[in-house]
XYZ file of C-alpha atoms in Angstrom:
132
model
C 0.831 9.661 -24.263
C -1.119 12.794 -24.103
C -0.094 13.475 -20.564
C 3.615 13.626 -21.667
C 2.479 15.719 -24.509
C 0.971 18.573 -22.358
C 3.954 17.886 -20.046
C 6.323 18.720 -23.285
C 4.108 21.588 -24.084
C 4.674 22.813 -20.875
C 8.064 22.882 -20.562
C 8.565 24.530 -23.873
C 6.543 27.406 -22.902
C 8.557 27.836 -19.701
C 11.753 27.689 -21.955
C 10.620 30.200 -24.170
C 9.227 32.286 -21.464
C 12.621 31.909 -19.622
C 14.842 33.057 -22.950
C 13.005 35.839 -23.158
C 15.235 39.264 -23.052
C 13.945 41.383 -20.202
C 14.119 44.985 -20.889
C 16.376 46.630 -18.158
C 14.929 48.753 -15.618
C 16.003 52.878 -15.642
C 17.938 51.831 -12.342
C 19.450 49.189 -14.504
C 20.713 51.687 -16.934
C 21.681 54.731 -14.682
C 23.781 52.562 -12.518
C 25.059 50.806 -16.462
C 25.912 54.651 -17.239
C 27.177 55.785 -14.271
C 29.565 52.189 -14.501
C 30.906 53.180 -18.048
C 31.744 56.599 -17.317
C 33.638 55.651 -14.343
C 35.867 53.171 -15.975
C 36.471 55.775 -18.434
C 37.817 57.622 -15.784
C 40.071 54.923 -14.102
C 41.349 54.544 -17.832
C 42.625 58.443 -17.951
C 39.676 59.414 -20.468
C 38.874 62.488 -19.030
C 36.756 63.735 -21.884
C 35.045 61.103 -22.125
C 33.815 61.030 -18.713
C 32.955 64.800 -18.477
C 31.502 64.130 -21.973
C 29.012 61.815 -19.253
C 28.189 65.452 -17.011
C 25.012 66.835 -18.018
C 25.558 69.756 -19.646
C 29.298 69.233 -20.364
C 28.313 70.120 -24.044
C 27.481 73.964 -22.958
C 30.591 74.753 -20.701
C 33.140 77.391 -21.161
C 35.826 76.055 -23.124
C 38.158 77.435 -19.590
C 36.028 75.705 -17.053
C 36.346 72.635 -18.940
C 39.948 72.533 -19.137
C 39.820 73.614 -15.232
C 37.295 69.811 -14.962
C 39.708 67.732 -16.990
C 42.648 68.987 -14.961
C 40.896 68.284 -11.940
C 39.960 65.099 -12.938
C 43.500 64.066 -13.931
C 44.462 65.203 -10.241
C 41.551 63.257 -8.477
C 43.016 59.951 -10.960
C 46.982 60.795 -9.445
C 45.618 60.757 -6.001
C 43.818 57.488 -6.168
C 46.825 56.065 -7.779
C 49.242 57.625 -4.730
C 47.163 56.590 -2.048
C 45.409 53.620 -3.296
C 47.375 51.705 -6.335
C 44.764 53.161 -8.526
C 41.445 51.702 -9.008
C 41.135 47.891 -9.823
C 37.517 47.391 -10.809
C 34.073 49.411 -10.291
C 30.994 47.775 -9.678
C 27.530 48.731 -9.137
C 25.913 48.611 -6.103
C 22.506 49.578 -6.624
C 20.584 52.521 -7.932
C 17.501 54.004 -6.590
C 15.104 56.378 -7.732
C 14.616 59.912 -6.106
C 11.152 61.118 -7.580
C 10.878 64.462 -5.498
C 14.721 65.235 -7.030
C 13.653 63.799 -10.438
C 16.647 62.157 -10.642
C 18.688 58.859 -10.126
C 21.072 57.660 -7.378
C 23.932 55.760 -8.870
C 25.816 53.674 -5.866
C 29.065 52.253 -7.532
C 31.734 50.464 -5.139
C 35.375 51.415 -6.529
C 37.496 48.471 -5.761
C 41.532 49.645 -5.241
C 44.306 48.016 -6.104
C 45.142 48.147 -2.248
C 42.069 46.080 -1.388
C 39.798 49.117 -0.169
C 36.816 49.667 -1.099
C 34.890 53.284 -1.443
C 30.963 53.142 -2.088
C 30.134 56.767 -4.134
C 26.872 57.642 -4.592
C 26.751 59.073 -8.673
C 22.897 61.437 -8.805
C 22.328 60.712 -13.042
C 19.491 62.703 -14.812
C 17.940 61.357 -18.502
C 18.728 63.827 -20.807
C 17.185 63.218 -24.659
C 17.404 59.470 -23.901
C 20.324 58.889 -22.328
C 21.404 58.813 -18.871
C 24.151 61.368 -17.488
C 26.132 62.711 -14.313
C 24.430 65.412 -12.362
């Protein structure tokens, strides 16, 4: 009787151990970021992913039309050469310490069954991760 008791004990303590929320890693959440602001992109939301540059907050108000039209250009040409972009995924993300900085590694998955690895370099700016 107290054997299975200690065994109960036991495994309760490995459950609770096991439902435990593990708090991501800063790869974890560069590569997250990096994700999000490249579906935004596939979606046409071109502020929204230069809102992700670092930066982007500060830039000429010409430049930044000049990005956003670029960025609606770089969209058509994926869509003309490769159906458009079907689904990104991360990779992996690695930290550059000499850079100060993150490596992002997405795979953009085409509608045409290619597949591009890109590597995305993210910075933490005031808590939150964005494009280099």
């Amino acid at each position: 009787m107290m054997m299975r008791s200690i065994l109960v004990s036991v495994l309760l303590l490995m459950l609770c151990a096991c439902s435990r929320q593990k708090e991501p890693t800063p790869e974890e959440l560069a590569g997250q970021a990096a994700k999000e602001y490249y579906d935004r992109l596939m979606t046409g939301d071109y502020e929204a992913f230069l809102s992700g540059k670092a930066g982007a907050d500060s830039l000429p108000a010409d430049y930044r039309t000049q990005l956003l039209k670029a960025y609606e250009l770089y969209k058509q040409e994926l869509d003309q050469t490769h159906g458009g972009i079907a689904e990104v995924t991360i990779s992996n993300a690695r930290c550059d310490s000499t850079q100060q900085l993150m490596h992002a590694f997405l795979l953009l998955h085409f509608k045409d069954s290619v597949k591009e690895e890109i590597t995305v370099p993210m910075v933490q700016r005031e808590g939150q991760w964005k494009m280099r």
